[in-house]
Amino acid sequence: SAAANSCGVAVQCLRRAFQVHVQNPLSPPGRTTTPRPARGAAVSSLKLCKATTRRSSTILHGIMQMHHTNGSSTFPTVGSRSRLNIPNEEEGLIGEDVPLKLVHPNGVVGGGGGTGNSSPSSPIGRKSPNFEMVKSAKDRSRTFQVFLVLYVIFLAPLLYALFNELTDLPTEGPAIIPMSPSSMGLFGWMVTCLILYASLRVALSYFGWKQNKKTPSQHKEDLLRIARLSTSVGVIGRLANRVVMGDGFMFLAMIFYFTWFFTIIFEVSKSLNITLTADCFFNPFTMFVTSITVTVIAGVLGLHCLFASQDSDLFEYLGFLGLCALFHLALLFGPGNAHVHVHHWYWAWAMTHICVFDSKTSQIAQAMFCGAYIHGVALFGVEKCFYNNAEEDADDGIATS
């Protein structure tokens, strides 16, 4: 143990002082002579012995505290003078309480001057690496609990509408909204995207929340891409016509609500590293959240297929879904290696195109997907999904979406 080594050093110092004294005895009392150089060495050795012995108890206390904190059955070893820094005539001031550093296998754990020193560099009161790992795991567990509560609240309106329409299914299901877009509806949808884009950037910059920094050219490029993507949602996803329906203003208000709610959830969960990449299978948080999300989306798709079957549109609707699925599968499993990162803006944007029915479930689901899509493109940009390697993904921006 470190204390035993320290005591051994003390004994060696005593032996050294005794040998020096025998070889060069001190002058008798009353005799005034100039001390020889060896006498100074003996005095220095005695002082060093005293300091080393006094510090051994402090080191032993620090080791016991580390053992209690780590919960380990073994003590850190101190095997040589290079591991236990003992001052000598060439280093430090002999006779003063020079700090002794105790080195943990993972690095320097303690050191400091004075008995009972509880400074950050002292072995007393110093938190071990294992303690920090346990604390980090507990913090992530609490963060996930908060995230889970917020996520359930976020999904609650959709789950409520889905349950009501499944339990009270009408004989004739809701019809598919016509594809021919309304110019006023498309204008209202585009203005909504611009307002949310600007307000999110300003608000999150004020609060210091997570977002990518953008140059003016990046802002312009992203706005140009958002115009194309949002036009696709407005036409193919029938969102432009949904805006001009009876509860169109309520639908736009839901988009605002879900966008800001998703922003809060994303900020809370940033330490959980929930990402749709090849490494997601090793992240229990990602797998749990993904399983819930996929289950909810499957329920929405199942209800939409039921609606389509009631209006004899099942073949057309399934054909559209099948074409989209085959295209993405061909990209994922086709020839050529690529690192895949499905950003949340993309999967949310893709899901908005399937919510095309005049029903409460379809309306709420589309507003929810629009909120996640706008959050992604506004704060992180229209990021690509295929990279040459994982390093390029990390360098291209914040890989947490």
Coordinates of C-alpha atoms in Angstrom, one line a residue:
S1 CA 0.0 0.0 0.0
A2 CA 1.0 3.6 -0.4
A3 CA 1.1 4.1 3.4
A4 CA 3.5 1.1 3.8
N5 CA 5.7 2.5 1.1
S6 CA 5.8 5.9 2.8
C7 CA 6.7 4.3 6.1
G8 CA 9.4 2.3 4.4
V9 CA 10.8 5.6 3.0
A10 CA 10.7 7.1 6.5
V11 CA 12.7 4.1 7.9
Q12 CA 15.2 4.4 5.1
C13 CA 15.6 8.1 5.9
L14 CA 16.2 7.3 9.6
R15 CA 18.8 4.7 8.7
R16 CA 20.5 7.2 6.4
A17 CA 20.6 9.8 9.1
F18 CA 22.0 7.3 11.6
Q19 CA 24.8 6.3 9.2
V20 CA 25.7 9.8 8.5
H21 CA 25.8 10.6 12.2
V22 CA 28.1 7.6 13.0
Q23 CA 30.5 8.5 10.2
N24 CA 30.5 12.1 11.1
P25 CA 29.5 12.6 14.8
L26 CA 28.2 15.9 15.9
S27 CA 30.4 18.2 18.0
P28 CA 30.2 17.8 21.8
P29 CA 28.2 20.4 23.7
G30 CA 30.1 23.6 24.4
R31 CA 32.5 23.1 21.5
T32 CA 32.2 25.7 18.8
T33 CA 33.3 24.4 15.5
T34 CA 32.1 24.9 12.0
P35 CA 29.8 22.1 11.0
R36 CA 31.1 19.8 8.3
P37 CA 29.0 19.3 5.2
A38 CA 28.0 15.8 6.4
R39 CA 26.3 17.3 9.4
G40 CA 24.0 19.4 7.2
A41 CA 23.1 16.2 5.3
A42 CA 22.2 14.5 8.6
V43 CA 20.0 17.3 9.7
S44 CA 18.3 17.4 6.3
S45 CA 17.7 13.6 6.4
L46 CA 16.2 13.9 9.9
K47 CA 13.9 16.7 8.7
L48 CA 12.9 14.7 5.6
C49 CA 12.1 11.7 7.8
K50 CA 9.9 13.9 10.0
A51 CA 8.0 15.3 7.0
T52 CA 7.6 11.9 5.3
T53 CA 6.3 10.2 8.5
R54 CA 3.8 13.1 9.1
R55 CA 2.5 12.7 5.6
S56 CA 2.0 8.9 5.6
S57 CA -1.1 9.2 7.8
T58 CA -2.6 11.8 5.4
I59 CA -1.9 9.5 2.4
L60 CA -3.5 6.5 4.2
H61 CA -6.6 8.5 5.0
G62 CA -6.9 9.5 1.3
I63 CA -6.5 5.9 0.2
M64 CA -9.2 4.8 2.6
Q65 CA -11.6 7.5 1.3
M66 CA -10.8 6.5 -2.3
H67 CA -11.5 2.9 -1.5
H68 CA -14.8 3.8 0.0
T69 CA -15.8 6.0 -2.9
N70 CA -14.8 3.5 -5.7
G71 CA -16.2 0.5 -3.9
S72 CA -13.2 -1.5 -5.1
S73 CA -11.7 -4.4 -3.3
T74 CA -8.1 -3.3 -4.1
F75 CA -6.1 -0.2 -3.3
P76 CA -4.2 1.8 -5.9
T77 CA -0.6 0.8 -5.8
V78 CA 2.4 3.1 -5.5
G79 CA 5.4 1.1 -6.6
S80 CA 8.4 3.4 -6.8
R81 CA 9.8 6.8 -6.1
S82 CA 8.5 8.0 -9.5
R83 CA 5.0 7.1 -8.4
L84 CA 5.3 8.6 -4.9
N85 CA 6.9 12.0 -5.2
I86 CA 9.2 12.3 -2.1
P87 CA 11.1 15.6 -1.9
N88 CA 14.9 15.4 -1.6
E89 CA 17.8 17.8 -1.3
E90 CA 17.4 18.8 -5.0
E91 CA 13.7 19.4 -5.1
G92 CA 11.5 21.4 -2.7
L93 CA 12.5 22.9 0.6
I94 CA 13.8 20.3 3.1
G95 CA 12.0 20.3 6.4
E96 CA 8.8 22.0 5.0
D97 CA 5.6 20.1 4.4
V98 CA 6.2 19.5 0.7
P99 CA 3.1 18.0 -1.1
L100 CA 3.2 14.3 -1.7
K101 CA 1.2 13.1 -4.8
L102 CA -0.6 9.9 -4.8
V103 CA -1.0 8.5 -8.3
H104 CA -4.1 6.5 -9.2
P105 CA -3.8 3.9 -12.1
N106 CA -5.9 6.4 -14.2
G107 CA -3.8 9.4 -13.3
V108 CA -2.9 11.7 -10.4
V109 CA -5.5 11.4 -7.7
G110 CA -4.2 13.5 -5.0
G111 CA -1.5 15.7 -3.6
G112 CA -1.2 18.8 -1.5
G113 CA 0.4 20.3 1.5
G114 CA -0.6 20.1 5.0
T115 CA -2.5 17.5 7.0
G116 CA -6.2 17.5 6.4
N117 CA -6.0 19.5 3.2
S118 CA -9.2 19.1 1.3
S119 CA -8.3 21.1 -1.8
P120 CA -9.2 19.7 -5.3
S121 CA -5.6 18.5 -5.6
S122 CA -5.7 16.6 -2.3
P123 CA -6.5 12.9 -2.0
I124 CA -9.0 14.0 0.7
G125 CA -12.3 15.1 -0.9
R126 CA -11.2 14.3 -4.5
K127 CA -13.8 12.6 -6.6
S128 CA -12.6 9.5 -8.4
P129 CA -13.2 8.8 -12.1
N130 CA -15.6 6.0 -11.2
F131 CA -17.6 8.5 -9.1
E132 CA -17.9 10.9 -12.0
M133 CA -19.1 8.0 -14.3
V134 CA -21.8 7.0 -11.8
K135 CA -22.9 10.6 -11.4
S136 CA -23.0 11.0 -15.2
A137 CA -25.2 7.9 -15.6
K138 CA -27.6 9.1 -12.9
D139 CA -27.8 12.5 -14.6
R140 CA -28.6 10.9 -17.9
S141 CA -31.2 8.7 -16.3
R142 CA -32.9 11.7 -14.8
T143 CA -32.7 13.5 -18.1
F144 CA -34.3 10.6 -19.9
Q145 CA -37.2 10.5 -17.3
V146 CA -37.9 14.2 -18.0
F147 CA -37.7 13.6 -21.7
L148 CA -40.0 10.6 -21.5
V149 CA -42.7 12.7 -19.7
L150 CA -42.4 15.5 -22.3
Y151 CA -42.5 13.0 -25.1
V152 CA -45.7 11.4 -23.8
I153 CA -47.3 14.9 -23.5
F154 CA -46.2 15.6 -27.0
L155 CA -47.8 12.5 -28.4
A156 CA -51.0 12.7 -26.2
P157 CA -53.2 14.7 -28.7
L158 CA -52.3 12.2 -31.5
L159 CA -52.9 9.2 -29.3
Y160 CA -56.2 10.6 -28.2
A161 CA -57.4 11.2 -31.7
L162 CA -56.2 7.8 -32.9
F163 CA -58.0 6.0 -30.1
N164 CA -61.3 7.9 -30.7
E165 CA -61.3 7.2 -34.4
L166 CA -60.4 3.6 -34.0
T167 CA -63.1 2.9 -31.4
D168 CA -65.8 5.0 -33.3
L169 CA -65.0 4.2 -36.9
P170 CA -67.7 5.4 -39.2
T171 CA -69.2 3.3 -42.0
E172 CA -67.9 5.7 -44.6
G173 CA -64.3 6.8 -43.8
P174 CA -63.0 10.3 -44.4
A175 CA -62.0 11.1 -47.9
I176 CA -58.6 11.9 -49.3
I177 CA -58.1 15.7 -49.6
P178 CA -57.8 16.8 -53.2
M179 CA -54.3 17.4 -54.5
S180 CA -55.0 20.6 -56.5
P181 CA -53.4 23.2 -54.2
S182 CA -55.0 26.4 -53.0
S183 CA -52.8 29.4 -53.7
M184 CA -53.9 31.1 -50.5
G185 CA -53.3 27.9 -48.5
L186 CA -49.8 27.5 -50.0
F187 CA -49.1 31.2 -49.2
G188 CA -50.2 30.7 -45.6
W189 CA -48.1 27.6 -45.2
M190 CA -45.0 29.3 -46.6
V191 CA -45.4 32.3 -44.3
T192 CA -45.7 30.0 -41.4
C193 CA -42.4 28.3 -42.3
L194 CA -40.7 31.7 -42.5
I195 CA -42.0 33.0 -39.2
L196 CA -41.0 29.8 -37.4
Y197 CA -37.6 29.8 -39.1
A198 CA -36.8 33.3 -37.9
S199 CA -38.4 33.1 -34.5
L200 CA -36.6 29.8 -33.7
R201 CA -33.2 31.2 -34.7
V202 CA -33.7 34.4 -32.6
A203 CA -35.1 32.7 -29.5
L204 CA -32.6 29.9 -29.3
S205 CA -29.7 32.3 -29.8
Y206 CA -31.1 34.3 -26.8
F207 CA -31.4 31.3 -24.6
G208 CA -28.1 29.7 -25.8
W209 CA -29.8 26.5 -26.9
K210 CA -28.5 24.1 -29.4
Q211 CA -28.4 25.1 -33.1
N212 CA -25.9 25.3 -35.9
K213 CA -24.2 28.5 -36.8
K214 CA -25.0 29.7 -40.3
T215 CA -23.5 32.2 -42.6
P216 CA -25.7 34.5 -44.7
S217 CA -25.1 32.3 -47.7
Q218 CA -26.2 29.2 -45.7
H219 CA -29.4 31.0 -44.6
K220 CA -30.2 31.8 -48.2
E221 CA -29.5 28.3 -49.4
D222 CA -31.6 26.7 -46.7
L223 CA -34.5 29.1 -47.4
L224 CA -34.3 28.1 -51.0
R225 CA -34.4 24.4 -50.2
I226 CA -37.2 24.9 -47.6
A227 CA -39.3 26.6 -50.3
R228 CA -38.9 23.5 -52.5
L229 CA -39.5 21.0 -49.7
S230 CA -42.5 22.9 -48.3
T231 CA -44.1 23.1 -51.8
S232 CA -43.9 19.3 -52.0
V233 CA -45.7 19.1 -48.6
G234 CA -48.3 21.7 -49.7
V235 CA -49.1 19.9 -52.9
I236 CA -48.5 16.2 -52.5
G237 CA -49.2 16.3 -48.8
R238 CA -52.4 18.3 -49.4
L239 CA -51.4 20.8 -46.7
A240 CA -52.2 23.8 -48.8
N241 CA -55.9 22.7 -49.1
R242 CA -56.0 21.7 -45.4
V243 CA -55.1 25.3 -44.5
V244 CA -58.2 26.7 -46.3
M245 CA -60.6 24.2 -44.8
G246 CA -62.9 25.1 -41.9
D247 CA -60.4 24.6 -39.1
G248 CA -57.4 25.8 -41.1
F249 CA -56.3 28.4 -38.6
M250 CA -56.4 25.8 -35.8
F251 CA -54.2 23.6 -38.0
L252 CA -51.6 26.4 -38.4
A253 CA -51.7 27.0 -34.6
M254 CA -51.0 23.3 -34.0
I255 CA -48.0 23.6 -36.3
F256 CA -46.7 26.4 -34.1
Y257 CA -47.4 24.4 -30.9
F258 CA -45.7 21.2 -32.0
T259 CA -42.7 23.1 -33.4
W260 CA -42.0 24.8 -30.1
F261 CA -42.8 21.8 -28.1
F262 CA -40.4 19.7 -30.2
T263 CA -37.7 22.3 -29.7
I264 CA -38.0 22.0 -25.9
I265 CA -37.9 18.2 -26.1
F266 CA -34.8 18.3 -28.4
E267 CA -33.0 20.6 -26.0
V268 CA -33.8 18.4 -23.0
S269 CA -32.6 15.2 -24.8
K270 CA -29.4 16.5 -26.4
S271 CA -27.2 14.7 -23.8
L272 CA -28.9 11.4 -24.6
N273 CA -27.4 11.4 -28.2
I274 CA -30.6 10.1 -29.8
T275 CA -29.6 9.7 -33.5
L276 CA -30.7 7.5 -36.4
T277 CA -27.3 6.2 -37.4
A278 CA -25.6 2.8 -37.6
D279 CA -24.6 3.2 -33.9
C280 CA -28.2 3.7 -32.7
F281 CA -28.5 -0.1 -31.9
F282 CA -25.9 0.4 -29.1
N283 CA -27.8 3.4 -27.6
P284 CA -30.7 2.2 -25.4
F285 CA -32.3 5.6 -25.3
T286 CA -32.4 5.7 -29.1
M287 CA -33.8 2.2 -29.4
F288 CA -36.6 2.9 -26.8
V289 CA -37.7 6.2 -28.3
T290 CA -37.5 4.8 -31.9
S291 CA -39.7 1.8 -30.9
I292 CA -42.3 4.1 -29.5
T293 CA -42.2 6.4 -32.5
V294 CA -42.4 3.5 -35.0
T295 CA -45.4 2.1 -33.1
V296 CA -47.3 5.3 -33.2
I297 CA -46.5 5.8 -36.9
A298 CA -47.6 2.3 -37.6
G299 CA -50.9 3.0 -35.9
V300 CA -51.4 6.1 -38.0
L301 CA -50.6 4.2 -41.2
G302 CA -52.9 1.4 -40.3
L303 CA -55.8 3.8 -39.7
H304 CA -55.1 5.6 -43.0
C305 CA -55.1 2.3 -44.8
L306 CA -58.4 1.5 -43.2
F307 CA -59.8 4.9 -44.3
A308 CA -58.5 4.2 -47.9
S309 CA -60.2 0.8 -48.0
Q310 CA -63.5 2.3 -47.0
D311 CA -63.4 4.7 -50.0
S312 CA -62.0 2.2 -52.5
D313 CA -58.7 4.2 -52.5
L314 CA -56.6 1.5 -50.8
F315 CA -54.8 0.3 -54.0
E316 CA -53.8 3.9 -54.9
Y317 CA -52.7 4.7 -51.4
L318 CA -50.7 1.5 -50.9
G319 CA -49.1 2.0 -54.3
F320 CA -47.9 5.5 -53.2
L321 CA -46.5 4.1 -50.0
G322 CA -44.9 1.1 -51.7
L323 CA -43.2 3.3 -54.3
C324 CA -41.7 5.5 -51.6
A325 CA -40.6 2.5 -49.5
L326 CA -38.9 0.8 -52.5
F327 CA -37.0 4.0 -53.4
H328 CA -35.6 4.4 -49.9
L329 CA -34.7 0.7 -49.6
A330 CA -32.8 0.8 -52.9
L331 CA -30.8 3.8 -51.6
L332 CA -30.0 2.2 -48.3
F333 CA -29.1 -1.3 -49.5
G334 CA -27.9 -0.5 -53.1
P335 CA -24.3 -0.9 -54.2
G336 CA -21.8 1.5 -52.8
N337 CA -20.7 2.1 -49.2
A338 CA -22.0 5.2 -47.4
H339 CA -22.6 6.3 -43.8
V340 CA -26.3 6.9 -43.3
H341 CA -27.7 9.5 -40.9
V342 CA -31.4 10.0 -41.2
H343 CA -31.8 13.5 -39.7
H344 CA -35.1 14.3 -38.0
W345 CA -36.0 17.0 -40.6
Y346 CA -36.0 14.3 -43.3
W347 CA -38.1 11.5 -41.8
A348 CA -40.6 14.1 -40.4
W349 CA -40.8 15.8 -43.8
A350 CA -41.3 12.4 -45.5
M351 CA -44.1 11.4 -43.1
T352 CA -46.1 14.6 -43.8
H353 CA -46.9 13.2 -47.3
I354 CA -48.9 10.3 -46.0
C355 CA -51.3 12.3 -43.8
V356 CA -53.7 13.2 -46.6
F357 CA -57.1 12.3 -45.1
D358 CA -59.7 14.7 -43.8
S359 CA -59.6 13.3 -40.3
K360 CA -58.5 14.5 -36.9
T361 CA -55.8 11.9 -36.6
S362 CA -54.4 12.8 -40.0
Q363 CA -54.5 16.5 -39.2
I364 CA -52.8 16.2 -35.9
A365 CA -50.1 13.8 -37.2
Q366 CA -49.3 16.2 -40.1
A367 CA -49.0 19.2 -37.8
M368 CA -46.7 17.1 -35.6
F369 CA -44.5 16.0 -38.4
C370 CA -44.4 19.6 -39.8
G371 CA -43.1 20.8 -36.4
A372 CA -40.2 18.4 -36.3
Y373 CA -39.4 19.1 -40.0
I374 CA -39.3 22.9 -39.4
H375 CA -37.3 22.6 -36.3
G376 CA -34.6 20.6 -38.1
V377 CA -34.3 22.8 -41.2
A378 CA -34.4 26.0 -39.3
L379 CA -31.8 25.2 -36.6
F380 CA -29.5 22.7 -38.3
G381 CA -30.1 23.3 -42.0
V382 CA -31.2 20.9 -44.8
E383 CA -28.5 18.4 -43.9
K384 CA -27.7 15.5 -46.2
C385 CA -28.4 11.9 -45.2
F386 CA -25.5 10.1 -46.9
Y387 CA -21.9 10.7 -46.0
N388 CA -18.6 9.1 -47.1
N389 CA -17.9 8.2 -43.4
A390 CA -18.9 8.9 -39.9
E391 CA -16.1 11.6 -39.5
E392 CA -17.6 13.6 -42.4
D393 CA -21.0 13.4 -40.7
A394 CA -19.5 14.7 -37.4
D395 CA -17.7 17.5 -39.3
D396 CA -20.7 18.5 -41.3
G397 CA -22.6 19.8 -38.3
I398 CA -24.0 18.7 -35.0
A399 CA -24.8 15.0 -35.5
T400 CA -27.6 14.8 -33.1
S401 CA -30.9 14.6 -34.8

